[in-house]
CSV table of N, CA, C and O in Angstrom, one decimal:
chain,number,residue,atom,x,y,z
A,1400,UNK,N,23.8,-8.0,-13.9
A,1400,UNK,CA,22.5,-7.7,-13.4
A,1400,UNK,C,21.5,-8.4,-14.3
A,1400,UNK,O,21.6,-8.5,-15.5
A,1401,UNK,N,20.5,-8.9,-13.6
A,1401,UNK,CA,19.6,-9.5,-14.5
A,1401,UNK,C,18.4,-8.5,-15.1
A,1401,UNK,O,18.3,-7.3,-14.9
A,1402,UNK,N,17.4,-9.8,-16.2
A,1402,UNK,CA,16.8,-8.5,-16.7
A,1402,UNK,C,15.4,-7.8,-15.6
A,1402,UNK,O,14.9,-6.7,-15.5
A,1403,UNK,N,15.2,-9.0,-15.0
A,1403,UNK,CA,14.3,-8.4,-13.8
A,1403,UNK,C,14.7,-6.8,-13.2
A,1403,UNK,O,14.0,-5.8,-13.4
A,1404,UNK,N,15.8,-7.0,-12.6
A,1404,UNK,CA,16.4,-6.7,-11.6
A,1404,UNK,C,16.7,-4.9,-12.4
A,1404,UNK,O,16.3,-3.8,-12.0
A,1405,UNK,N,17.3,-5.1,-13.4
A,1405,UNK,CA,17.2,-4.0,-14.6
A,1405,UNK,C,16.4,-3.3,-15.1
A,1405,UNK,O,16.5,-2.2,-15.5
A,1406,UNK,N,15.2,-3.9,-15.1
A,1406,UNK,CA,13.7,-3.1,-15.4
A,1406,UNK,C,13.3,-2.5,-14.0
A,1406,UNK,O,13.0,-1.3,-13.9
A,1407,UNK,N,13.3,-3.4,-12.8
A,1407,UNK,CA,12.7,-2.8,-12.0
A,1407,UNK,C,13.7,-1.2,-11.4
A,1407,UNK,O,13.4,-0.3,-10.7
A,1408,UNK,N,14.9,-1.4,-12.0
A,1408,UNK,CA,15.8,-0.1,-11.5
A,1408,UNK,C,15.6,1.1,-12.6
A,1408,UNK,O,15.8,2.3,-12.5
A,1409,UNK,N,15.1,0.3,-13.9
A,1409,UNK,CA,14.6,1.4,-14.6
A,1409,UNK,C,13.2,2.4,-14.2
A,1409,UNK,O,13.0,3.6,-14.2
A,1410,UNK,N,12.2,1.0,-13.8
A,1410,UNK,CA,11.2,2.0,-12.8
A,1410,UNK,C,11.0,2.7,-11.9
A,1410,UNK,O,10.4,3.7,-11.8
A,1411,UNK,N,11.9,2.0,-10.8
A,1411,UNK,CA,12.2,2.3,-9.3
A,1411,UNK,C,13.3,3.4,-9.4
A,1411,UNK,O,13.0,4.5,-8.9
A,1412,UNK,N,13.8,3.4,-9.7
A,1412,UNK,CA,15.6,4.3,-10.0
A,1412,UNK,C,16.5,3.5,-8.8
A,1412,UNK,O,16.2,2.3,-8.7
A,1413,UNK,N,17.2,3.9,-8.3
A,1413,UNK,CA,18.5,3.7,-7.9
A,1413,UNK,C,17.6,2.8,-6.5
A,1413,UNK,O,16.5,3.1,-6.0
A,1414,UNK,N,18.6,1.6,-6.2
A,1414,UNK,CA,17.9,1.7,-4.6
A,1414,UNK,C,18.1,2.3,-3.6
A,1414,UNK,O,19.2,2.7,-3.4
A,1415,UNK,N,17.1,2.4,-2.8
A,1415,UNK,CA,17.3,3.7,-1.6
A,1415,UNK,C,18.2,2.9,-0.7
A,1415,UNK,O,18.5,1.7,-0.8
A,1416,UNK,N,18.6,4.2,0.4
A,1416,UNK,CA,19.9,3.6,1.1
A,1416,UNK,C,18.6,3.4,2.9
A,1416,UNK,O,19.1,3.5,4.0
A,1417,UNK,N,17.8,3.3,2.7
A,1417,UNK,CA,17.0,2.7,3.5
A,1417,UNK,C,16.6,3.9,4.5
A,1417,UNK,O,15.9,3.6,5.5
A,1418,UNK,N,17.0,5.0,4.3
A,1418,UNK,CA,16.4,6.2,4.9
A,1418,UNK,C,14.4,6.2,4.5
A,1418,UNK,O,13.7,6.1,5.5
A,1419,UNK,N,13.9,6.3,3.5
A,1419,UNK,CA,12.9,5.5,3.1
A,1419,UNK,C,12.6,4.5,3.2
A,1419,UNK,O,13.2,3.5,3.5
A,1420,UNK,N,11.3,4.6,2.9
A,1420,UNK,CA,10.1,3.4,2.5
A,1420,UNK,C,9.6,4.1,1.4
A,1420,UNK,O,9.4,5.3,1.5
A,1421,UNK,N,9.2,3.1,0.0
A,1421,UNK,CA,8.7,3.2,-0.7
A,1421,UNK,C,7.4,1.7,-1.2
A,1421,UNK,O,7.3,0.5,-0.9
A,1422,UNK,N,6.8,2.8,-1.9
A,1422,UNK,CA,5.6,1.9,-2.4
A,1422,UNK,C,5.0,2.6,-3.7
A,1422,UNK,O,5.5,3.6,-4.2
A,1423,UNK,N,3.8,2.0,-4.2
A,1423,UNK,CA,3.4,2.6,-5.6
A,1423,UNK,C,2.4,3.1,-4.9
A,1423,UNK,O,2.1,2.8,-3.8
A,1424,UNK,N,1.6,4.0,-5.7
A,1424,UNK,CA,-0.1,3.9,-5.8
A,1424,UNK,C,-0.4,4.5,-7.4
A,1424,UNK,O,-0.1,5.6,-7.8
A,1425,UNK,N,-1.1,3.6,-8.0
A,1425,UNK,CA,-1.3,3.9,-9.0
A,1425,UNK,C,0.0,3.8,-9.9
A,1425,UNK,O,0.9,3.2,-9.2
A,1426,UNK,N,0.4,4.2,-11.1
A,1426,UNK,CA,1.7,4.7,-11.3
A,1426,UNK,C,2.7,5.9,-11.1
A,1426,UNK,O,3.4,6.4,-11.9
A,1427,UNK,N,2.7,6.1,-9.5
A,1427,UNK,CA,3.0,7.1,-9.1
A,1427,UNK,C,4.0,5.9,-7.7
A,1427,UNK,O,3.6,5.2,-6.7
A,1428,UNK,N,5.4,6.4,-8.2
A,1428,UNK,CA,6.6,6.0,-6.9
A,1428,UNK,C,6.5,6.7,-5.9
A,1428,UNK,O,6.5,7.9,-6.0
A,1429,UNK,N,6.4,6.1,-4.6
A,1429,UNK,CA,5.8,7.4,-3.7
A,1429,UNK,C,7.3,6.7,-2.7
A,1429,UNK,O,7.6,5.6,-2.5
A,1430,UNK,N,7.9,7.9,-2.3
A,1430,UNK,CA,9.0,7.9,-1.3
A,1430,UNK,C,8.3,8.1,0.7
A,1430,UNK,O,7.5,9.1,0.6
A,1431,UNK,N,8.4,7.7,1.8
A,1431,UNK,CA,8.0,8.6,2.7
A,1431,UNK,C,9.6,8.0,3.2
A,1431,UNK,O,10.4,7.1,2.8
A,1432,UNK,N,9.5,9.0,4.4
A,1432,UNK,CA,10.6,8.8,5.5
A,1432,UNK,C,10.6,7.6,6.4
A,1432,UNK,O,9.6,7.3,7.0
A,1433,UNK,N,11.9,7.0,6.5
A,1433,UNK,CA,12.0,5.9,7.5
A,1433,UNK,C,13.0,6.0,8.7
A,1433,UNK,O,13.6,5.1,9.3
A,1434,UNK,N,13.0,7.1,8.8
A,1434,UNK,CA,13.8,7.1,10.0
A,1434,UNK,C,12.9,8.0,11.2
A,1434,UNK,O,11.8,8.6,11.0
A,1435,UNK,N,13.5,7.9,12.4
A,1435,UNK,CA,12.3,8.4,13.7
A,1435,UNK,C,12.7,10.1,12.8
A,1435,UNK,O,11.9,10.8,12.1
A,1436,UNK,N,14.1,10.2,13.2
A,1436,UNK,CA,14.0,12.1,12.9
A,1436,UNK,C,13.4,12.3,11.6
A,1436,UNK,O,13.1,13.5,11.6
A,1437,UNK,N,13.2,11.9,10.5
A,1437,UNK,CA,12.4,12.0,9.5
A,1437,UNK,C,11.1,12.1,9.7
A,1437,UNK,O,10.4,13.0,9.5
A,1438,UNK,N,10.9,10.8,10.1
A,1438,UNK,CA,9.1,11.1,10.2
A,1438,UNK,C,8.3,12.1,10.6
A,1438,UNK,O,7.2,12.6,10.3
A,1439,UNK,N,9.8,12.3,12.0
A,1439,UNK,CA,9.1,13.6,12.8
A,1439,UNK,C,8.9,14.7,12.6
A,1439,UNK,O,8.1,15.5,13.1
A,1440,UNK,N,9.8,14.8,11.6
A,1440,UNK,CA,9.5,16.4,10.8
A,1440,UNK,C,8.6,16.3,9.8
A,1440,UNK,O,8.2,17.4,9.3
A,1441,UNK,N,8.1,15.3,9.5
A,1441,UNK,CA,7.3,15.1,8.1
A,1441,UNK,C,5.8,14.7,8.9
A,1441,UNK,O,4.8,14.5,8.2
A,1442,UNK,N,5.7,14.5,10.2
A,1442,UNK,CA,4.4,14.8,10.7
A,1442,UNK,C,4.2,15.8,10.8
A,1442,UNK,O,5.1,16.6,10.5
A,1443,UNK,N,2.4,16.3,11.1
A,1443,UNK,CA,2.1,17.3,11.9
A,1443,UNK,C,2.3,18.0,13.1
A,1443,UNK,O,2.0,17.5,14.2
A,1444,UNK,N,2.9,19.1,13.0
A,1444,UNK,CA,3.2,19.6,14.2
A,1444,UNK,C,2.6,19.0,15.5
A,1444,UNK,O,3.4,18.9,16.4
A,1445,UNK,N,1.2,18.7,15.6
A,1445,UNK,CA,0.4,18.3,16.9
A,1445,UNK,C,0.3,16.8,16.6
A,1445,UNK,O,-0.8,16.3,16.8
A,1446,UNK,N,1.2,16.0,16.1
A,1446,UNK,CA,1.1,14.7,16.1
A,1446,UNK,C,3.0,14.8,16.7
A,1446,UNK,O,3.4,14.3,17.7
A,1447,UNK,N,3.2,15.1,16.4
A,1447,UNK,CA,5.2,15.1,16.9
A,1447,UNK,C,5.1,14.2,18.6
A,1447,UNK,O,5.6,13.1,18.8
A,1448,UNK,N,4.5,14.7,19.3
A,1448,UNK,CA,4.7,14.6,20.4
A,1448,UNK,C,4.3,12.8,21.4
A,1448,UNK,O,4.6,12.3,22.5
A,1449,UNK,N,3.2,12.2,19.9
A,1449,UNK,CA,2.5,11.6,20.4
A,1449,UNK,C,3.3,10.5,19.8
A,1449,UNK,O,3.4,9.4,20.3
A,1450,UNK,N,4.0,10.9,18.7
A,1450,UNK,CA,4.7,9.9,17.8
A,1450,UNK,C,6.1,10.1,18.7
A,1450,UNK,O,6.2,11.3,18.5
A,1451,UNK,N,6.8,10.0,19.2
A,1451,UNK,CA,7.9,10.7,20.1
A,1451,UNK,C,7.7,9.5,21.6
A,1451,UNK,O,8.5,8.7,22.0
A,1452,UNK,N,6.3,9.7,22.1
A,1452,UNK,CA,6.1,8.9,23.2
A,1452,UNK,C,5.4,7.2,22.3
A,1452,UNK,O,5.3,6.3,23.1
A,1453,UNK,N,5.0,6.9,21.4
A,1453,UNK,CA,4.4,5.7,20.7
A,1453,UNK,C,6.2,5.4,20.3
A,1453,UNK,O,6.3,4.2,20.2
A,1454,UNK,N,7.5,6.0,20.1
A,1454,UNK,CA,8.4,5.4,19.7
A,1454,UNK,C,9.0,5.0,21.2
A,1454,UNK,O,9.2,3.8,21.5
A,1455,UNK,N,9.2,6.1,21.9
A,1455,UNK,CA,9.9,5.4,23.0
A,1455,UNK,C,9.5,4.4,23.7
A,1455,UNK,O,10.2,3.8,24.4
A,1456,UNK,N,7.8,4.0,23.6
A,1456,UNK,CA,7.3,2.8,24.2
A,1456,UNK,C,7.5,1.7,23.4
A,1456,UNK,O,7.2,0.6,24.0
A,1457,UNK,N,7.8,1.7,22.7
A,1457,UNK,CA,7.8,0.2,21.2
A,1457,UNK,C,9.0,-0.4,21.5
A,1457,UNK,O,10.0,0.1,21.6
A,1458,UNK,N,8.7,-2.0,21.7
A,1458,UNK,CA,9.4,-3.1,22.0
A,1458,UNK,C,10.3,-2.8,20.8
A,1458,UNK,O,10.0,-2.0,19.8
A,1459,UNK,N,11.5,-3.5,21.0
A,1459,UNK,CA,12.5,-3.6,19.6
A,1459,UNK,C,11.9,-4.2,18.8
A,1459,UNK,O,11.5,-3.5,17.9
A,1460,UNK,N,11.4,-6.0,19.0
A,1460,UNK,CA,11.0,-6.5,18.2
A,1460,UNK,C,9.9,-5.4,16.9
A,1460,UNK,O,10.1,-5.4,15.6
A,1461,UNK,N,9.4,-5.0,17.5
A,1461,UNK,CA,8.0,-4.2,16.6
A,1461,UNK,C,8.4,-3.0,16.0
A,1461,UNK,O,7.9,-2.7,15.0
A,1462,UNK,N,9.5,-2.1,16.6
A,1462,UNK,CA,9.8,-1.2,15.9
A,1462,UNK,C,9.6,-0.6,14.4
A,1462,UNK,O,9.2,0.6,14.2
A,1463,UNK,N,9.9,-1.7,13.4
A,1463,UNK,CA,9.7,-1.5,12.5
A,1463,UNK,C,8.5,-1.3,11.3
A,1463,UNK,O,8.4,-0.8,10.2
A,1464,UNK,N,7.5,-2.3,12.3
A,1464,UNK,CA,5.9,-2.0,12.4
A,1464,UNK,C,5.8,-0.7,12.4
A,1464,UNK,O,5.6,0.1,11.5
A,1465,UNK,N,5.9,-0.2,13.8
A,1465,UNK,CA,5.0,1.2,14.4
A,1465,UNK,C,5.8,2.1,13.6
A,1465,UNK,O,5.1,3.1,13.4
A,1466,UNK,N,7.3,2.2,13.0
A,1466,UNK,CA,7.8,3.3,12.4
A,1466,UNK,C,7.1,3.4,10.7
A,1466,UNK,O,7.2,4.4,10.0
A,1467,UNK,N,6.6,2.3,10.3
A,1467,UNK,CA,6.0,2.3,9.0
A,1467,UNK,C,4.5,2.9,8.9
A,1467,UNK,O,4.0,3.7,8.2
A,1468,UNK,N,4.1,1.9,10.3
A,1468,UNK,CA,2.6,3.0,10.2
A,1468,UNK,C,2.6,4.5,10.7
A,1468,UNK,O,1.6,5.2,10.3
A,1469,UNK,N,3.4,5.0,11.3
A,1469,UNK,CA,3.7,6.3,11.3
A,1469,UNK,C,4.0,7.3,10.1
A,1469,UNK,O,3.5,8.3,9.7
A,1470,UNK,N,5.0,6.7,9.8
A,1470,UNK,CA,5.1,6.9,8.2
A,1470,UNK,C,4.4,7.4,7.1
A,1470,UNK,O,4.4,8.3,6.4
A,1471,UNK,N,3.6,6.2,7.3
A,1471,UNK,CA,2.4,6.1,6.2
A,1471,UNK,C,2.0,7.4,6.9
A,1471,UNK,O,2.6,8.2,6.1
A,1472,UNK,N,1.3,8.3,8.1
A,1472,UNK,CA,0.6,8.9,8.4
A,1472,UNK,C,0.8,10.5,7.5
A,1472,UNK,O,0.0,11.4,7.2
A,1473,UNK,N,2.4,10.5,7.3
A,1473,UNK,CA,3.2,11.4,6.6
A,1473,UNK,C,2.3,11.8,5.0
A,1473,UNK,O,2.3,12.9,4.4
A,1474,UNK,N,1.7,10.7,4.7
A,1474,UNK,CA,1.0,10.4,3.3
A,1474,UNK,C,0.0,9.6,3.3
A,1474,UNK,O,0.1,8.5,2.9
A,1475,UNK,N,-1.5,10.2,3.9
A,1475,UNK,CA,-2.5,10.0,3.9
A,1475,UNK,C,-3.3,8.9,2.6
A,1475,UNK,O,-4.3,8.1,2.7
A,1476,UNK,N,-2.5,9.2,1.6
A,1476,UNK,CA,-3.3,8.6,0.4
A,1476,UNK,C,-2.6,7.2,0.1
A,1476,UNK,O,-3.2,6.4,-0.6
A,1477,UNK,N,-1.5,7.1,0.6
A,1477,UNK,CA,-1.2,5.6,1.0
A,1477,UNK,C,-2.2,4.4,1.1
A,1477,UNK,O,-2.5,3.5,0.3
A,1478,UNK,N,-2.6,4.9,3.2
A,1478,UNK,CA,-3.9,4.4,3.1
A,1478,UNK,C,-5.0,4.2,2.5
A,1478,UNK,O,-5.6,3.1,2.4
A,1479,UNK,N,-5.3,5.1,2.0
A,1479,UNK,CA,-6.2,5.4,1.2
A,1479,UNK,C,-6.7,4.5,0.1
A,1479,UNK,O,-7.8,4.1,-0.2
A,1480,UNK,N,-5.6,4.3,-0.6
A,1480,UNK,CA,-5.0,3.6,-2.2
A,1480,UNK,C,-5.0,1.6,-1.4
A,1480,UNK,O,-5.2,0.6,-2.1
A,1481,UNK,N,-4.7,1.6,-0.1
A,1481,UNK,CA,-4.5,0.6,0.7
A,1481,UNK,C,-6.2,0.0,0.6
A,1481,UNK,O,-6.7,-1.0,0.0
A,1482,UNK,N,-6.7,0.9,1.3
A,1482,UNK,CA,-8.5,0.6,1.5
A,1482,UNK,C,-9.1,0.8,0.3
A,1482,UNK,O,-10.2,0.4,0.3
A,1483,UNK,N,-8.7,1.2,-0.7
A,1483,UNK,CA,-9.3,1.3,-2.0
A,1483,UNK,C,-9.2,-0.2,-2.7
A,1483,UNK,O,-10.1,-0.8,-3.2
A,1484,UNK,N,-8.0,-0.5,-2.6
A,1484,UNK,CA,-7.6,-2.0,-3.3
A,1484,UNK,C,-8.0,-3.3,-2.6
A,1484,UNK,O,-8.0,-4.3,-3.3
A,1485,UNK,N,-8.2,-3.3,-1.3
A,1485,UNK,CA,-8.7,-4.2,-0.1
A,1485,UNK,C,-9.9,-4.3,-0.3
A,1485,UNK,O,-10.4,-5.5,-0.3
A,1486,UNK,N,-11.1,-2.9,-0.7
A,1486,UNK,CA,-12.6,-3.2,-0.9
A,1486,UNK,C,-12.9,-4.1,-2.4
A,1486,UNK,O,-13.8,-4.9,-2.5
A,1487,UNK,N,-12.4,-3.7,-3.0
A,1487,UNK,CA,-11.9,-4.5,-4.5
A,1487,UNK,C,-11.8,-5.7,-4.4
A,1487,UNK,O,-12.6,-6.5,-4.7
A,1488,UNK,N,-10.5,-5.9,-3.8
A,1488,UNK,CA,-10.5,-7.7,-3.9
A,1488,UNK,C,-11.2,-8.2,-2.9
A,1488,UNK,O,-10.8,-9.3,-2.5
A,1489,UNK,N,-12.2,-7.5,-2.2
A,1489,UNK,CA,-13.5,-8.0,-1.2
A,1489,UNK,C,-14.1,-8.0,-2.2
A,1489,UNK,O,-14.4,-9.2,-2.5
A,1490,UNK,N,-14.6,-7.3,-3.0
A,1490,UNK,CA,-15.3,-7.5,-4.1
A,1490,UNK,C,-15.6,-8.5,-4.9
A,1490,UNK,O,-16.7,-8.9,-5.0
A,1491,UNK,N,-14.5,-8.8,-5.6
A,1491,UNK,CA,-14.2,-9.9,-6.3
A,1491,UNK,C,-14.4,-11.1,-5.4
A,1491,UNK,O,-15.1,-12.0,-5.9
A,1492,UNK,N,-13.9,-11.3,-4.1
A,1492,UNK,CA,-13.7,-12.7,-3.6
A,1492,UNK,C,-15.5,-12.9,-2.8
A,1492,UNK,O,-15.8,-13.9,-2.2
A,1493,UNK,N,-16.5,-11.5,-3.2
A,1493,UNK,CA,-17.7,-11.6,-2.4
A,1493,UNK,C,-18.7,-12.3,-3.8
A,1493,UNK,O,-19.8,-13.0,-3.6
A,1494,UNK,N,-18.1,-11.8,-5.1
A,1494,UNK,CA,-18.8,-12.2,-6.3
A,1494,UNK,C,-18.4,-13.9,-6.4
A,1494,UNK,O,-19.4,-14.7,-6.6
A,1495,UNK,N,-17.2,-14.3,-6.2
A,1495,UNK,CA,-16.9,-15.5,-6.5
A,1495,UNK,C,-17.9,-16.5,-5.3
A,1495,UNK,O,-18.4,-17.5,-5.6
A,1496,UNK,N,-17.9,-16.0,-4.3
A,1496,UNK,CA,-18.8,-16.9,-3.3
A,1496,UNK,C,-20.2,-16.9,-3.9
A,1496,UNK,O,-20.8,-18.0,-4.0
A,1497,UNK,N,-20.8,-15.9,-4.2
A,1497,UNK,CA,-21.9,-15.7,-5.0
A,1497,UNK,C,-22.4,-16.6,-5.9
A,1497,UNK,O,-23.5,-17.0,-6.0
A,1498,UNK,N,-21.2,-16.9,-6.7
A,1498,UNK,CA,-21.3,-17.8,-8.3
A,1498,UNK,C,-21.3,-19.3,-7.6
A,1498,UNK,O,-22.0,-20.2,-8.0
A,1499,UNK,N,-20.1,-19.5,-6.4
A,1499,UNK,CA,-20.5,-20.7,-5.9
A,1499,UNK,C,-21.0,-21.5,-5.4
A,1499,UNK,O,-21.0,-22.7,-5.5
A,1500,UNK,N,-21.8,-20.6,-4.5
A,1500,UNK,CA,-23.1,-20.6,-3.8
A,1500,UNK,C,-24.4,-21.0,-4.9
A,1500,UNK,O,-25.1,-22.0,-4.7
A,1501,UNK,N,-24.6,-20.3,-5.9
A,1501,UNK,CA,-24.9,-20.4,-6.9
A,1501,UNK,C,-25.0,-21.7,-7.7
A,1501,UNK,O,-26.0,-21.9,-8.4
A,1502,UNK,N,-23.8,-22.8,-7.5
A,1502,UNK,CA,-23.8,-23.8,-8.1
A,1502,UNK,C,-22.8,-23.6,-9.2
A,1502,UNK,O,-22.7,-24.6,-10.0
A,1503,UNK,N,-22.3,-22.8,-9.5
A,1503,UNK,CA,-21.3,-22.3,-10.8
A,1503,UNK,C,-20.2,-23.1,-10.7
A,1503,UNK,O,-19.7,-23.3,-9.6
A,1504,UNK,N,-19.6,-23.8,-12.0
A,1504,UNK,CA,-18.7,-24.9,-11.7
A,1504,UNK,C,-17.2,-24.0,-11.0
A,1504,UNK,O,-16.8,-22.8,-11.2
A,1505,UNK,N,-16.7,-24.9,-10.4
A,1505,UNK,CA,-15.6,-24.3,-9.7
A,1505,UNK,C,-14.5,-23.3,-10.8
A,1505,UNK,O,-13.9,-22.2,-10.6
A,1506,UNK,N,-14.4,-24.3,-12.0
A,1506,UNK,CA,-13.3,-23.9,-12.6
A,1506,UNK,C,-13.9,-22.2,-13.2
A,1506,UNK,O,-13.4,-21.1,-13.1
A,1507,UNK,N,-15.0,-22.6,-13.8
A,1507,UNK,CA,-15.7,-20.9,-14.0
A,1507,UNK,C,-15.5,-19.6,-12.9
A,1507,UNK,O,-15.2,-18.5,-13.1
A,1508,UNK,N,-15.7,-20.4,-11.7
A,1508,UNK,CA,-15.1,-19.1,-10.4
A,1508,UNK,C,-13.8,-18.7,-10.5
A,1508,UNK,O,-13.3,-17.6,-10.5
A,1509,UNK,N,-13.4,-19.9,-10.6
A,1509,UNK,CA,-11.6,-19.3,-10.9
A,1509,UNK,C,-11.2,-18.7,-11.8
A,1509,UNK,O,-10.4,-17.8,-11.7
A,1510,UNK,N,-11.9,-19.3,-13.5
A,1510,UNK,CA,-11.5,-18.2,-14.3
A,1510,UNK,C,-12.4,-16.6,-14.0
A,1510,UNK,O,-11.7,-15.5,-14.1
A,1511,UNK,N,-13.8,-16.6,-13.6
A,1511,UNK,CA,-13.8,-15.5,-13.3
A,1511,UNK,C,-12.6,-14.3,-12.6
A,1511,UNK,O,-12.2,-13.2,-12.9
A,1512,UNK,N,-12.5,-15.2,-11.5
A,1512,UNK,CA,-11.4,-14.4,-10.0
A,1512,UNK,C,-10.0,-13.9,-11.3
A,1512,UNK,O,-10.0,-12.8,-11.7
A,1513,UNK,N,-9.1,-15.1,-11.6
A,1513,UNK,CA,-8.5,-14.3,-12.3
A,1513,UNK,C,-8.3,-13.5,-13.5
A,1513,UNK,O,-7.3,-12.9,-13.9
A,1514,UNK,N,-10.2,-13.6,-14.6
A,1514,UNK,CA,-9.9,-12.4,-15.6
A,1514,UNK,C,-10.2,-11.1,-14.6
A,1514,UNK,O,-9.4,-10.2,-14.8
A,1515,UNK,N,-11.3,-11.0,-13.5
A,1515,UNK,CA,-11.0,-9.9,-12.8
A,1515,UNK,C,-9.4,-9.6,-12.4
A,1515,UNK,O,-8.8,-8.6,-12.9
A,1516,UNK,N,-8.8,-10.4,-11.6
A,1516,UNK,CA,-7.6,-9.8,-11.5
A,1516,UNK,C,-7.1,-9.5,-12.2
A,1516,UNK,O,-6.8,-8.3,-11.9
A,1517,UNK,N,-6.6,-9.9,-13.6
A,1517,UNK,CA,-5.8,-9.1,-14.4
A,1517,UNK,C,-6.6,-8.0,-15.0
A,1517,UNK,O,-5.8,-7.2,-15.4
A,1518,UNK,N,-8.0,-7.7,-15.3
A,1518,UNK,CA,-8.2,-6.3,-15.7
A,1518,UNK,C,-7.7,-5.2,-15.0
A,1518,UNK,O,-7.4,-4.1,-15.5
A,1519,UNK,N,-7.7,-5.7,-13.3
A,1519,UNK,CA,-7.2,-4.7,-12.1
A,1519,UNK,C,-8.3,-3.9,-11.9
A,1519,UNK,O,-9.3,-4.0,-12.7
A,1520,UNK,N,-8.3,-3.2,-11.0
A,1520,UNK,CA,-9.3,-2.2,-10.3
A,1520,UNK,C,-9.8,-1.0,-11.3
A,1520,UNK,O,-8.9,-0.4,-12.0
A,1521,UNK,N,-10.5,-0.8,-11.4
A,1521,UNK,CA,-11.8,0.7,-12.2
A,1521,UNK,C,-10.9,1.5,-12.0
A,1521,UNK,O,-10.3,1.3,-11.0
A,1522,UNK,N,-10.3,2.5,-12.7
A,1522,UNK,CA,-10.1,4.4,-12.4
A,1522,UNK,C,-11.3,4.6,-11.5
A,1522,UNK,O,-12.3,3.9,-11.5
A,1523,UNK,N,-11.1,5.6,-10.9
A,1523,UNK,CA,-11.4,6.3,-9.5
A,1523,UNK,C,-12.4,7.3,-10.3
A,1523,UNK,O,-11.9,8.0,-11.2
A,1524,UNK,N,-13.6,7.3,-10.2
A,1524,UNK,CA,-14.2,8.1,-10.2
A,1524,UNK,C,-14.5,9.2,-9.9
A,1524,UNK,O,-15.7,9.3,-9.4
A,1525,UNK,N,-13.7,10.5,-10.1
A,1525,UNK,CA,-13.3,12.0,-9.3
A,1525,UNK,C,-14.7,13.0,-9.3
A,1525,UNK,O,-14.8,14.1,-8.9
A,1526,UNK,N,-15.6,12.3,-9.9
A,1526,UNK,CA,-16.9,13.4,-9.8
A,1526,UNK,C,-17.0,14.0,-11.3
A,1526,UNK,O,-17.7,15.0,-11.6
A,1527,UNK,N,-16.2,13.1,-12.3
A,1527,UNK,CA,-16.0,13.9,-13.3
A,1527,UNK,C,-17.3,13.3,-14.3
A,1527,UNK,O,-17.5,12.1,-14.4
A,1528,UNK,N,-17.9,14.0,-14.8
A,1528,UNK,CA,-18.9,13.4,-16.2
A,1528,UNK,C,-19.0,13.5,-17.5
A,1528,UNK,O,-19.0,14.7,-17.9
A,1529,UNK,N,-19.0,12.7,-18.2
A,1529,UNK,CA,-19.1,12.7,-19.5
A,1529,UNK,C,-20.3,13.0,-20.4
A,1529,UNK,O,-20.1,12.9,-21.6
């Protein structure tokens, strides 16, 4: 095993036997279900039925699509963490047009774009004050 491959099983743990989907948010491993009978119990009761008829209509090809975005539904903050990170690097890529517009030499946009990227996105502001 390599050492990639070895760190990421030290974060991740074992690999899943594909009953799941997994993803991060934040530093938090988040597991949801990937199977139809999984999901279905892991929806809301008054969503079951609608997810039931959206599966039996889904082309093969897509399958795998519509069973992920269902999924996700299982774990609201998914999304959430999704649209959180998307307004962000709209952010950044709305500043960089800014500076170029601007007249700012190109290579300055770039270094800007990637020291923002590597600081990564703000902590979330929970209402808390200091």
């Amino acid at each position: 095993m390599d050492e990639h491959t070895d760190e990421n099983e030290r974060r991740d743990g074992p690999e899943p036997d594909g009953r799941t989907f997994r993803t991060w948010i934040k530093d938090e491993l988040i597991e949801i279900p990937a199977t139809i009978a999984g999901i279905r119990d892991a929806l809301p009761e008054d969503q079951r039925d609608e997810f039931t008829r959206a599966i039996e209509d889904t082309p093969a090809r897509d399958m795998l699509l519509v069973l992920n975005q269902w999924s996700r539904r299982t774990r609201p903050e998914i999304d959430e963490a999704i649209r959180q990170a998307h307004d962000w690097v709209q952010g950044i890529h709305e500043e960089a047009d800014a500076m170029t517009i601007m007249g700012e030499d190109r290579n300055v946009v770039l270094g800007h774009v990637q020291s923002r990227l590597r600081e990564g996105p703000p902590e979330p502001d929970n209402g808390a004050t200091t």
